[in-house]
Coordinates of C-alpha atoms in Angstrom, one line a residue:
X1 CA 34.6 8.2 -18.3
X2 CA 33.2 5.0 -20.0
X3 CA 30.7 5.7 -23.2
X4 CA 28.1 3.9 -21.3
X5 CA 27.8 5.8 -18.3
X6 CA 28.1 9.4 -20.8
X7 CA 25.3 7.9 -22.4
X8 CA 23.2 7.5 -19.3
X9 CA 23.6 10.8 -18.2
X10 CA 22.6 12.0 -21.4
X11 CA 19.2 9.9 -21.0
X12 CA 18.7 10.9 -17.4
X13 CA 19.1 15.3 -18.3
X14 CA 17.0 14.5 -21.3
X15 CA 14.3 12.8 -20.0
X16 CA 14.2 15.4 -16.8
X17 CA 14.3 18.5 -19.1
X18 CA 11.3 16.6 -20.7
X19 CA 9.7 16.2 -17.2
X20 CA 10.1 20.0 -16.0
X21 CA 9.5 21.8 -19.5
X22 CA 6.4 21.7 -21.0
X23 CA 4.8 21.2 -24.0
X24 CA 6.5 23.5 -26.7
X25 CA 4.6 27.0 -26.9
X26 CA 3.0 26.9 -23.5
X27 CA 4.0 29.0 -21.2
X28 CA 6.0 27.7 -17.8
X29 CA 3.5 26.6 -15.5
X30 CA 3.9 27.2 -11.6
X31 CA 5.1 24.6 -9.0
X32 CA 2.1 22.2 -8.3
X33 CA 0.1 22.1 -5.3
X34 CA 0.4 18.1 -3.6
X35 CA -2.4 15.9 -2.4
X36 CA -1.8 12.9 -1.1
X37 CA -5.3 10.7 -0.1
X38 CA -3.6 7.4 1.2
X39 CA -5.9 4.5 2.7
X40 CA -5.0 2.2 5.4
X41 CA -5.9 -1.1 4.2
X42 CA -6.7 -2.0 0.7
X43 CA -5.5 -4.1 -2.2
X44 CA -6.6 -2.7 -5.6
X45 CA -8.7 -5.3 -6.8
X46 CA -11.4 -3.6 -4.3
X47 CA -12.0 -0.7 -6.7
X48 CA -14.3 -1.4 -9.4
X49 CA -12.1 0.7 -12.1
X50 CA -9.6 -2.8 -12.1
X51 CA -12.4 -4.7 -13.1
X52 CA -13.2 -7.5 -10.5
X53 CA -14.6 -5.3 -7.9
X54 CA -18.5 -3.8 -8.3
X55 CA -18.2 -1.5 -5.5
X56 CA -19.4 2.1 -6.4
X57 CA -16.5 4.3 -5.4
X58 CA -17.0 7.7 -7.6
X59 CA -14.7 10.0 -6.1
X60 CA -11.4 7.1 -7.0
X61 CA -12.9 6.9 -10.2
X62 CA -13.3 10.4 -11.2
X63 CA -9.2 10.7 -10.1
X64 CA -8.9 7.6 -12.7
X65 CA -11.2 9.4 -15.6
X66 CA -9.8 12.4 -15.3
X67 CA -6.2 11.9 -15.1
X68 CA -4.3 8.1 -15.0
X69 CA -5.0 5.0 -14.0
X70 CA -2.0 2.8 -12.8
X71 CA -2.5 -1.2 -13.6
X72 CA 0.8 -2.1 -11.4
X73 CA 0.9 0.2 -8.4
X74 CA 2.6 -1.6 -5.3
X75 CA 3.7 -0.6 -1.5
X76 CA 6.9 -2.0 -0.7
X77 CA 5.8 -3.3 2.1
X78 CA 2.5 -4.5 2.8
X79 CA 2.7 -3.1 6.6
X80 CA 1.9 0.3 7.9
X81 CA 4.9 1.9 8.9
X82 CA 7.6 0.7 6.5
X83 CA 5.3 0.9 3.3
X84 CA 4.8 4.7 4.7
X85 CA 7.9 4.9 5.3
X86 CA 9.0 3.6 1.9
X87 CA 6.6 6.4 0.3
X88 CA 8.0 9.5 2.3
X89 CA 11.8 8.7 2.2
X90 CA 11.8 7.5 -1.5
X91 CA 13.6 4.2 -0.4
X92 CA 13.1 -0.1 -0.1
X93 CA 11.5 -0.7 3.3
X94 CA 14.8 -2.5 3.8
X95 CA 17.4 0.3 3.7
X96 CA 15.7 2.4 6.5
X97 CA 17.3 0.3 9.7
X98 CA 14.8 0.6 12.2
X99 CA 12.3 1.9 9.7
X100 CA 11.8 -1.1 8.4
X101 CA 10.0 -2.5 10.9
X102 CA 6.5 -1.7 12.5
X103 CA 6.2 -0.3 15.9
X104 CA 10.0 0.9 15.7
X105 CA 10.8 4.3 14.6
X106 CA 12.2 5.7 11.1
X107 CA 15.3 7.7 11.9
X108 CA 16.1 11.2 11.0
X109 CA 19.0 10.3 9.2
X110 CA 16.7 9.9 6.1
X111 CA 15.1 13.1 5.0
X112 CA 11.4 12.6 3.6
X113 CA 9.2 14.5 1.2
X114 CA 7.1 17.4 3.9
X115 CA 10.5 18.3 5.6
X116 CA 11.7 18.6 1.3
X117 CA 9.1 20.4 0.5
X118 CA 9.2 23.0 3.3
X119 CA 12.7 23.9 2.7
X120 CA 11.9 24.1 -1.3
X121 CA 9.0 27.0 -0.2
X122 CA 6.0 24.8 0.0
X123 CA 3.5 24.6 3.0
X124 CA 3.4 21.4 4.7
X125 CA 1.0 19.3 6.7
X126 CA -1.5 16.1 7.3
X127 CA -4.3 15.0 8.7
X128 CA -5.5 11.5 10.3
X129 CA -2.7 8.8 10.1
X130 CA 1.1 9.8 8.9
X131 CA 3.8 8.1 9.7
X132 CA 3.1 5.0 12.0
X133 CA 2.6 2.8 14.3
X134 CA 5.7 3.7 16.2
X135 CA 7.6 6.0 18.0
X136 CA 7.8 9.1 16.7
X137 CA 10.9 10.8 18.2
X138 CA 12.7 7.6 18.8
X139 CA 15.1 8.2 15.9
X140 CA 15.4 11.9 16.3
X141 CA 12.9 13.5 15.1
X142 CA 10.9 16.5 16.3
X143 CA 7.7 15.5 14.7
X144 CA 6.0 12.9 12.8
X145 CA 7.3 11.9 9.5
X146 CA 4.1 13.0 7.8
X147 CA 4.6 17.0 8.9
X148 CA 3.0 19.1 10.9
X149 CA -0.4 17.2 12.3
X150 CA -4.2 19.2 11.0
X151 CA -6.6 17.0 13.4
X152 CA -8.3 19.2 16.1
X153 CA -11.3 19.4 14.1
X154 CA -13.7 16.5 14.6
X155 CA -16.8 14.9 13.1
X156 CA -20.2 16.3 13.9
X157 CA -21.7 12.9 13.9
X158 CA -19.1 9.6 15.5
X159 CA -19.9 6.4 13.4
X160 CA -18.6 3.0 14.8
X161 CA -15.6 1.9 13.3
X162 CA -15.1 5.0 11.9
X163 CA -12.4 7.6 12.7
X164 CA -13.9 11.3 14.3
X165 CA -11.1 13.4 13.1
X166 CA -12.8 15.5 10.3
X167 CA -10.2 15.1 7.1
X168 CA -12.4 17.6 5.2
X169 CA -12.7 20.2 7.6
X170 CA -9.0 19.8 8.5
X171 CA -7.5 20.2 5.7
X172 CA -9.8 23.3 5.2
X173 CA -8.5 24.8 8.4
X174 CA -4.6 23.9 6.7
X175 CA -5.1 25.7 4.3
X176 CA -6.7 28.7 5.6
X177 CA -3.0 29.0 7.5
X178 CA -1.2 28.8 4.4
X179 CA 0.8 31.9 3.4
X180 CA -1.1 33.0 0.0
X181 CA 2.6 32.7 -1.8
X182 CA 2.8 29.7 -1.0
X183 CA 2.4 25.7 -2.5
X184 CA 1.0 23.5 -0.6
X185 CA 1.8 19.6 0.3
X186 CA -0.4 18.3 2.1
X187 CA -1.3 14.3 3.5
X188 CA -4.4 12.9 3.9
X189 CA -4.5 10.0 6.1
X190 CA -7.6 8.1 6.3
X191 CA -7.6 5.3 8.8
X192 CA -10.5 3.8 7.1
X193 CA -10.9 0.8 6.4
X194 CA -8.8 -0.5 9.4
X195 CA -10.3 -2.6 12.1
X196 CA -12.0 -2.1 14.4
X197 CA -14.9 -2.3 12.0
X198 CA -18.7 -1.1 13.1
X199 CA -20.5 -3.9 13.6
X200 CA -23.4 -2.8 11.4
X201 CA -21.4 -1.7 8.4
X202 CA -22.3 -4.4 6.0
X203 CA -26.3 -3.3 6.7
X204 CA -25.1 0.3 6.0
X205 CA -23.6 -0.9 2.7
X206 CA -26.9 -2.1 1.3
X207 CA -29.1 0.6 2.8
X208 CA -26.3 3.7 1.4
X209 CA -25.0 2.0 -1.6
X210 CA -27.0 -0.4 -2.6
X211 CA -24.4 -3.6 -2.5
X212 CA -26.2 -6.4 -0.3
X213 CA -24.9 -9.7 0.6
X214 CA -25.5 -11.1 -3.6
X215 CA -22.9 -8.5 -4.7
X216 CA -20.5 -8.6 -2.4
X217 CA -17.2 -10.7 -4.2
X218 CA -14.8 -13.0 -1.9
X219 CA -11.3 -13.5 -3.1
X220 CA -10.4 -16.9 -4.6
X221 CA -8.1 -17.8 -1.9
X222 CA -11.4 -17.6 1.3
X223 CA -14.0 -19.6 1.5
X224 CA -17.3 -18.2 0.1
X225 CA -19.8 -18.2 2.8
X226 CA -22.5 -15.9 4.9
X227 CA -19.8 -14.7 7.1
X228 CA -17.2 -14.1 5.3
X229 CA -18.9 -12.1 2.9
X230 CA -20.5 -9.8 5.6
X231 CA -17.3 -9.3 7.3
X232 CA -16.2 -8.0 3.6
X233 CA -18.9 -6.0 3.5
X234 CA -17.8 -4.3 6.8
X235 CA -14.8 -3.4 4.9
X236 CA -16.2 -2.2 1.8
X237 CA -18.6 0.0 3.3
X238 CA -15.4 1.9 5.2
X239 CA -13.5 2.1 1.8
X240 CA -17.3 3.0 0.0
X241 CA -16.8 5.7 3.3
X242 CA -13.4 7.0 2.5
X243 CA -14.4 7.4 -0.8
X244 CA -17.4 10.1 0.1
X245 CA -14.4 11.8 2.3
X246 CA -11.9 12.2 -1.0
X247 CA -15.0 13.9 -2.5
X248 CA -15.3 16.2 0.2
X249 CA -11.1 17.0 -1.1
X250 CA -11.9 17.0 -4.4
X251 CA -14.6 19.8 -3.3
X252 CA -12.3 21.7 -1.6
X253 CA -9.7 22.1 -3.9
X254 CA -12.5 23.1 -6.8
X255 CA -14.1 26.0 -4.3
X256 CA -10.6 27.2 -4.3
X257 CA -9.7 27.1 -7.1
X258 CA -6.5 25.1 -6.6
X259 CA -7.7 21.8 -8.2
X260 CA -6.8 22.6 -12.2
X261 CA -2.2 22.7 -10.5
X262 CA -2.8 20.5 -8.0
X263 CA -1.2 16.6 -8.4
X264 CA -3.6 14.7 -6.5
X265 CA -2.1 11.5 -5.6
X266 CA -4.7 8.5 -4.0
X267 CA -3.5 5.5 -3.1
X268 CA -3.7 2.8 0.1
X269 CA -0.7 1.6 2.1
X270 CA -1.4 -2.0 2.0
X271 CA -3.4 -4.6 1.2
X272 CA -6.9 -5.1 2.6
X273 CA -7.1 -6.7 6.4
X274 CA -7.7 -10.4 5.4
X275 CA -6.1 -13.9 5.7
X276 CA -3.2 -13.9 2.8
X277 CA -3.2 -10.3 2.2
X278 CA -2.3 -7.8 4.4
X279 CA 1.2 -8.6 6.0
X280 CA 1.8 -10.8 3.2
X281 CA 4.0 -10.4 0.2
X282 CA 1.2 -11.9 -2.7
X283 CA -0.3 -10.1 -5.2
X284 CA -3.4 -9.1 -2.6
X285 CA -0.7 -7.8 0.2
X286 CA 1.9 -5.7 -1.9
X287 CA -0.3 -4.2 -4.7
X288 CA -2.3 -1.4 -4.3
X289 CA -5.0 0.5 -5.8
X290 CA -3.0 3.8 -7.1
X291 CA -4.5 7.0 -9.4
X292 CA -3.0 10.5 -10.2
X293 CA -4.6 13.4 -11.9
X294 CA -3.4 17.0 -12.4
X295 CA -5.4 18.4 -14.9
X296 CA -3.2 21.4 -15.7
X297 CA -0.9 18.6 -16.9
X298 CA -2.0 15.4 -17.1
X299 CA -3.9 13.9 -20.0
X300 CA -7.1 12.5 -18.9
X301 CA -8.5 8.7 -19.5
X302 CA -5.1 7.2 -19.1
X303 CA -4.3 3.5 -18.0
X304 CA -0.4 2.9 -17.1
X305 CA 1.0 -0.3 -17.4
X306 CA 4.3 0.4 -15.8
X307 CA 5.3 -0.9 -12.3
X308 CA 5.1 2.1 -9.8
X309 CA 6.6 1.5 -6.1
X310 CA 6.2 3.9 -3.4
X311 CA 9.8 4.2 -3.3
X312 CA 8.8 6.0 -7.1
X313 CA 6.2 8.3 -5.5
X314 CA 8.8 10.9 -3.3
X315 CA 11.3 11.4 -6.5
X316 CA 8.6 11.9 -9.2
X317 CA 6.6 14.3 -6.0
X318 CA 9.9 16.3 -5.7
X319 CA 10.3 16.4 -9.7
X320 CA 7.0 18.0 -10.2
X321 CA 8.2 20.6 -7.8
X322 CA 11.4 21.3 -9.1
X323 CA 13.3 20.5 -6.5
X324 CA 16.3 18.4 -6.3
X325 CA 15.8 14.4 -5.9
X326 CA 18.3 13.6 -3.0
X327 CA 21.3 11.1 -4.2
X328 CA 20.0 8.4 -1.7
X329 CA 16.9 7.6 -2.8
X330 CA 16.7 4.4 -4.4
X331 CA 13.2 5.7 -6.3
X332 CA 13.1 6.7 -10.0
X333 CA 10.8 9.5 -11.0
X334 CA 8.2 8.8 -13.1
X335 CA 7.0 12.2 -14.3
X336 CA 7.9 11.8 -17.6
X337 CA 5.4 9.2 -17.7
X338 CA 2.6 11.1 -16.5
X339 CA 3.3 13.8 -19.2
X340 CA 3.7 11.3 -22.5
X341 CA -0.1 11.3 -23.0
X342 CA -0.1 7.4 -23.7
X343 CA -1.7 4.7 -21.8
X344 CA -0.3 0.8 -21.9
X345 CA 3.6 0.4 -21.1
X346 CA 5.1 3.9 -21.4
X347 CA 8.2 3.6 -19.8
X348 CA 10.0 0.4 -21.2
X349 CA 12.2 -0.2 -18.2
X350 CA 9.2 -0.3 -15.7
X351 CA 8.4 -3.8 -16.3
X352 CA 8.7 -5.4 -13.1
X353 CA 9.1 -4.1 -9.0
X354 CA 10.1 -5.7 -5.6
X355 CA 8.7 -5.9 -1.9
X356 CA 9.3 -7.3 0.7
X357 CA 8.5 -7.8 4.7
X358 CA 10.1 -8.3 7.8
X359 CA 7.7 -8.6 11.1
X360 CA 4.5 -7.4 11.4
X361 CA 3.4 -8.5 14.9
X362 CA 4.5 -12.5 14.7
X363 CA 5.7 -13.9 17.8
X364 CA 9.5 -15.8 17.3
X365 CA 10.1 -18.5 15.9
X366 CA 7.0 -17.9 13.3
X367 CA 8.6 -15.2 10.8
X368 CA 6.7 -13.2 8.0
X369 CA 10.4 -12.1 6.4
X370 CA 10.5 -12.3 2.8
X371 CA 10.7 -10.6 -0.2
X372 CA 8.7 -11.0 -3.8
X373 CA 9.6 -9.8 -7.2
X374 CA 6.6 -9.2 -9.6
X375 CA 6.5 -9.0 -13.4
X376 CA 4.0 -8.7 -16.1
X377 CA 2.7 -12.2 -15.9
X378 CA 4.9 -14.0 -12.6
X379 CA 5.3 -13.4 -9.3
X380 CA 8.5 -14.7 -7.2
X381 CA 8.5 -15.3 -3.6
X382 CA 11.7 -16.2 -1.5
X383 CA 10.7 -16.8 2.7
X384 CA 13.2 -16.6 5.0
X385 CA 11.2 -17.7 8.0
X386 CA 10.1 -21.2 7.3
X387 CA 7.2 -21.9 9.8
X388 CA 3.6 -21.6 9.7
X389 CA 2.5 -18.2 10.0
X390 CA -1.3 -18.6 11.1
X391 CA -0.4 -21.5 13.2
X392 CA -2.8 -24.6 13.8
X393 CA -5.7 -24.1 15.3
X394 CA -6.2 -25.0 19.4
X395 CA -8.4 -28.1 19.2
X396 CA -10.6 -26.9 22.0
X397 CA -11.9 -24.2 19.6
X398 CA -12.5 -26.6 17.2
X399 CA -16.1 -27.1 16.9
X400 CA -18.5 -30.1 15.7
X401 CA -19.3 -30.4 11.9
X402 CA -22.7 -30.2 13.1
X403 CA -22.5 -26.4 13.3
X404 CA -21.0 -26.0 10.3
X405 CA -24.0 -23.9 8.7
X406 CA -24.3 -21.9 12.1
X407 CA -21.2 -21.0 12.1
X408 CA -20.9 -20.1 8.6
X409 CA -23.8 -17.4 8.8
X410 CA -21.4 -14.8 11.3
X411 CA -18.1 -16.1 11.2
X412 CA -15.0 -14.1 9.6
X413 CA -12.6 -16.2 7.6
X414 CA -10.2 -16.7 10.5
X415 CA -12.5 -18.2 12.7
X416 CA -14.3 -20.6 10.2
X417 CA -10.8 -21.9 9.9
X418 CA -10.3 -22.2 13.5
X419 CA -13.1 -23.9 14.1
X420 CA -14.0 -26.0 11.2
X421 CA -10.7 -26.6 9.8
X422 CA -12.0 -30.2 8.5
X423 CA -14.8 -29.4 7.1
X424 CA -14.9 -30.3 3.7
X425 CA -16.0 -26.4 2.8
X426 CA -13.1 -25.3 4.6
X427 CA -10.2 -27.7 4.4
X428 CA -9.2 -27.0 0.8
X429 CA -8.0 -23.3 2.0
X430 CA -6.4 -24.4 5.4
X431 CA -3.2 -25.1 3.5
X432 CA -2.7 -22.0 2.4
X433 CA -2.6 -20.3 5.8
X434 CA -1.7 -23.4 8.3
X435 CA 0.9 -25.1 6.3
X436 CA 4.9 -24.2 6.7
X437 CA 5.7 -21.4 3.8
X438 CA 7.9 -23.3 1.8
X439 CA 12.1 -21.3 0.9
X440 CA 10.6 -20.2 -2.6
X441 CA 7.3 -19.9 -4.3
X442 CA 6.2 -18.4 -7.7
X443 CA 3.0 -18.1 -9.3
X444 CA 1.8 -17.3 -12.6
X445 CA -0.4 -14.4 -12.0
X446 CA -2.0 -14.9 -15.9
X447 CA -3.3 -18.1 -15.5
X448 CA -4.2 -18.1 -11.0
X449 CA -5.1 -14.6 -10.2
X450 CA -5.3 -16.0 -6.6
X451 CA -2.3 -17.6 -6.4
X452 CA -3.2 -21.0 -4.8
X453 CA -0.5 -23.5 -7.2
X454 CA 3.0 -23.0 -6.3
X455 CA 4.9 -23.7 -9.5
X456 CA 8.4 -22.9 -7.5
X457 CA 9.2 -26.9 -8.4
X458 CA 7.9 -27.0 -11.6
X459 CA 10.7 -27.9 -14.3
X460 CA 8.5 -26.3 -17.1
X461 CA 9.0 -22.7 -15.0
X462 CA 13.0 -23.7 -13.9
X463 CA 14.0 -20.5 -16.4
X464 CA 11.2 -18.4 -15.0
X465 CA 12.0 -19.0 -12.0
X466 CA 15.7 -19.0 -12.2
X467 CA 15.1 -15.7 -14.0
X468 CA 13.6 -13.5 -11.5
X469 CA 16.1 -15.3 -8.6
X470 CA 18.3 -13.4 -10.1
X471 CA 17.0 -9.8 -10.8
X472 CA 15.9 -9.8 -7.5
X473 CA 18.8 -10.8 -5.9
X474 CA 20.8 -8.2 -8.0
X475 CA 18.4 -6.0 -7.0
X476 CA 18.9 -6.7 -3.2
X477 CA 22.6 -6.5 -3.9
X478 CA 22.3 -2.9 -5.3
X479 CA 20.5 -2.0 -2.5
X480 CA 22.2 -3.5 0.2
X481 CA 19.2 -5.1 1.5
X482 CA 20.3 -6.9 5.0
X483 CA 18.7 -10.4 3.7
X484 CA 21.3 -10.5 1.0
X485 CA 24.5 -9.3 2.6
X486 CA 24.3 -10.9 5.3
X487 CA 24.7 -7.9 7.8
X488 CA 20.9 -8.8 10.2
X489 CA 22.3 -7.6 13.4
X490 CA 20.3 -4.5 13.2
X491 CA 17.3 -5.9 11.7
X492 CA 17.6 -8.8 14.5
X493 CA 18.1 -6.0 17.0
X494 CA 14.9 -4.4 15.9
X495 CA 13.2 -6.9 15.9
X496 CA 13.6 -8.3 19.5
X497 CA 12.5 -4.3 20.5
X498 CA 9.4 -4.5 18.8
X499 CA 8.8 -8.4 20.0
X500 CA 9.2 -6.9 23.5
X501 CA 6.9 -4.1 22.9
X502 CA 4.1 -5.7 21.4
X503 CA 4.0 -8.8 25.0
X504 CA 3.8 -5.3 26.9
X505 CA 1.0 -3.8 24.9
X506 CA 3.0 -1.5 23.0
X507 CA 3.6 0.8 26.3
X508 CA 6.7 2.5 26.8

C-alpha cells in the first residue's frame, strides 16, 4: 500500500476518534437525541444573523448564539426533492437516478438517515413535509424517505397560506410513543414559506413584528418597487411564522429535558421563491441559511467559515450517533468541526462546495440543468440547457407605460416584468431572467453580491476561471455525475416522466 494512502487513513481514524471521544477527563456522553427544523424556501441572506436581513427571527438566532453559526451552508440542489434527497441519503443530487429529479421518486437502493438510525436503536419520525414532491413508493419503498409520518394533529386556529398540521403538538405526540430507552431522530418539516402565500401576510408582518413596507429589503437583482416589496413581505412574515413554530421545539425539548444532548439541526431546503433564486444555481438558489447547537457539546457563539453541503449533514448526523457512515456516501462528516471550539475556517479542506440542477418544472426545449462550484470569493456556473428560462413575455400582457405606477403598487416581480418589460424601471433586470443563459458564467461574489456581471469572458479572471473548471469537473468525475460521463439516458428518461406528469397535473 502506497505511503499516501497509509497516511490518509491515519488522518481519517484520527480525526474520528477525535469526533466520538470527548474532551479528556469527561466522562463518555450518551448517543444524541436529532432535530432537524428544515424550511421550504429560503436563501440565508433572509435571516438577520448574516447581516443583510433585519427580519426579527429569535428562535434561528438563539440556535446561532448558543451553538454555531455556518457562513457557507448550501443545498445541493436548489429544488425540493433532490436537495432533500441530497440531505437524507448523504449524496450529490446527481448520483441518486431518479432522485435527482423533482416529482420522480428516490429509489430504495440508497439507504437514508431515519431508516439508519432505526436499525442503530434510535426512534424515528417527522412531521409536515419529508421527502417530496413525488412518488413515494415508486422506487420501492414502503414509506416516505423522511420516516414514519407524526401529522394527525392539527392547528387550532387555520391561517391562509399557512400549513394546519400542528408541528409542535406533533412532535409532542412522537415523542410521547417513544420507548423511554430510546434516542430519538426526528424531522421537522415546515412547509412555510412556500406559496400559496395569505394574501394579507405582509399587513400581519407590520401589525406582529413590526417590519412595514420601509424595512422590508429587495435583492439586488429585482426591481425595488411597492409590489415587489409586499410580495416579500408575504414571504417574510411565513419565515417570521416558522420561526415562532421552532420556538414552540425549542420549548419542547427544554420541558423535557432532552434539549442540553440533543443536536438540533435548522436549516431550509432551498432558496427563497423568487425570480433568480429558487430553481437556480446562484448564490440566492443553492445557499442556505444553516445553524447547529448541542449544548452538551457544542461551544456556543461560534461562526464557521467552512463550506457545509447537505450531502455533509447524513455522515456527520450518523457520526454523532456512533454509528457507521455507509461506504457510498459521497458526504464528509464534519463533527470534528463542531467540537474544535473555533470559529472562522476550521477545517482547511472545506474551502469550496458544488450544486447543481436538472429540471424543476421547465417545459423542453427550455432547460434549468447546470451545475455551480462556489469558493471563498467566486462562484462558477457551467449551463447545459442554453435557452431562456423565463421566456419572453406574450405581448398581449404587455401593458401601456402609462400604468407603470399602478402597476408597480401590487404587482410581484414576475409580472412587472411581464408587463412592463420596457419600462425604463424594469428593463435593466429583464436580461437577467429573459436572455439565453450563456455555456459558462462566473461571478465574483466579493465585489457583486448579486451577481448581475458575468466575468466568464473576462481575460483578467481566464485563471480563475480556468481554475474552478477544473475542480469541478474532477469533482463530477469522482462522482460519476451523468453531465460529465456522458451516460444521460436515465436522467433523459426521467425527465420525459416527470415532463409528462406535470401536462397531466401531476395525477397518476
Amino acid at each position: 500500500m502506497r505511503i499516501e494512502a497509509l497516511l490518509a487513513i491515519g488522518v481519517l481514524w484520527s480525526s474520528r476518534l477525535i469526533a466520538l471521544d470527548v474532551a479528556a477527563g469527561d466522562p463518555p456522553a450518551a448517543r444524541p437525541n436529532v432535530v432537524i427544523y428544515i424550511t421550504d424556501d429560503e436563501s440565508w441572506r433572509e435571516r438577520s444573523v448574516y447581516g443583510w436581513s433585519t427580519l426579527p427571527t429569535p428562535s434561528f438566532d438563539r440556535v446561532a448564539r448558543e451553538g454555531a453559526l455556518f457562513k457557507h451552508g448550501y443545498t445541493s440542489a436548489p429544488s425540493c426533492a433532490p436537495s432533500r434527497a441530497s440531505l437524507l441519503t448523504g449524496r450529490n443530487f446527481w448520483e441518486l437516478e431518479e432522485g435527482a429529479f423533482i416529482q420522480a421518486w428516490l429509489p430504495s437502493k440508497f439507504p437514508v438517515l431515519p431508516d439508519l438510525l432505526e436499525a442503530g436503536g434510535y426512534h424515528a419520525g417527522y412531521t409536515g413535509k419529508g421527502w417530496g414532491p413525488g412518488l413515494v413508493t415508486q422506487g420501492g419503498r414502503t414509506r416516505n424517505p423522511a420516516g414514519t409520518p407524526f401529522n394527525r394533529i392539527k392547528r387550532t386556529h387555520a391561517e391562509d397560506g399557512i400549513s394546519d398540521i400542528d408541528y409542535a403538538a406533533n412532535f409532542s405526540a412522537f415523542l410521547a410513543a417513544r420507548p423511554d430507552d430510546k434516542p430519538f431522530f426526528f424531522w421537522v418539516g415546515c412547509i412555510e414559506p412556500h406559496t400559496p402565500l395569505g394574501p394579507q401576510n405582509h399587513q400581519k408582518l407590520a401589525e406582529q413584528y413590526g417590519v412595514g413596507p420601509d424595512a422590508i429589503k429587495v435583492p439586488g437583482f429585482l426591481p425595488d418597487t411597492p409590489g415587489v416589496r409586499r410580495h416579500r413581505a408575504d414571504i417574510l412574515y411565513e419565515i417570521c411564522h416558522a420561526d415562532e413554530d421552532l420556538g414552540r421545539i425549542l420549548k419542547i425539548l427544554e420541558d423535557r429535558g432532552a434539549l442540553e444532548n440533543t443536536l438540533l439541526i435548522v436549516t431550509s431546503d432551498n432558496g427563497t421563491q423568487i425570480p433568480r433564486s429558487k430553481a437556480n444555481v446562484y448564490d440566492w438558489g443553492v445557499r442556505v441559511p444553516l445553524a447547529m447547537m448541542w449544548p452538551a457539546r457544542i461551544k456556543p457563539h461560534r461562526h464557521i467559515d467552512d463550506f457545509v453541503n447537505f450531502i455533509d449533514l447524513a455522515p456527520t448526523v450518523l457520526d454523532a450517533a456512533r454509528l457507521p457512515i455507509p461506504g457510498g456516501m459521497s458526504g464528509r462528516s464534519f463533527l470534528t468541526t463542531l467540537f474544535a471550539g473555533a470559529s472562522g475556517q476550521v477545517d482547511p479542506s472545506r474551502t469550496w462546495t458544488a450544486a447543481g440542477l436538472e429540471w424543476h418544472g421547465e417545459q423542453s426545449p427550455a432547460s434549468r440543468a447546470a451545475r455551480m462550484i462556489r469558493d471563498g470569493q467566486y462562484q462558477y456556473i457551467v449551463n447545459y440547457g442554453m435557452g431562456s428560462i423565463y421566456g419572453n413575455p406574450a405581448a398581449k400582457k404587455r401593458r401601456p407605460d402609462a400604468e407603470y405606477e399602478h402597476t408597480a403598487q401590487t404587482a410581484d416581480a414576475v409580472r412587472l416584468l411581464e408587463v412592463h418589460p420596457e419600462h425604463p424601471a424594469v428593463a435593466r433586470f429583464v436580461p437577467l431572467f429573459q436572455a439565453h443563459r450563456p455555456r459558462e458564467e462566473l461571478y465574483d461574489c466579493e465585489t457583486d453580491p448579486w451577481q448581475l456581471h458575468n466575468l466568464a469572458d473576462s481575460a483578467a479572471h481566464a485563471d480563475v476561471k480556468a481554475r474552478l473548471r477544473a475542480l469541478l469537473e474532477a469533482y463530477q468525475r469522482q462522482t460519476k455525475d451523468p453531465r460529465i460521463t456522458g451516460d444521460m439516458a436515465l436522467f433523459e428518461r426521467t425527465r420525459a416522466f416527470v415532463e409528462r406528469r406535470k401536462k397531466k397535473g401531476y395525477k397518476d
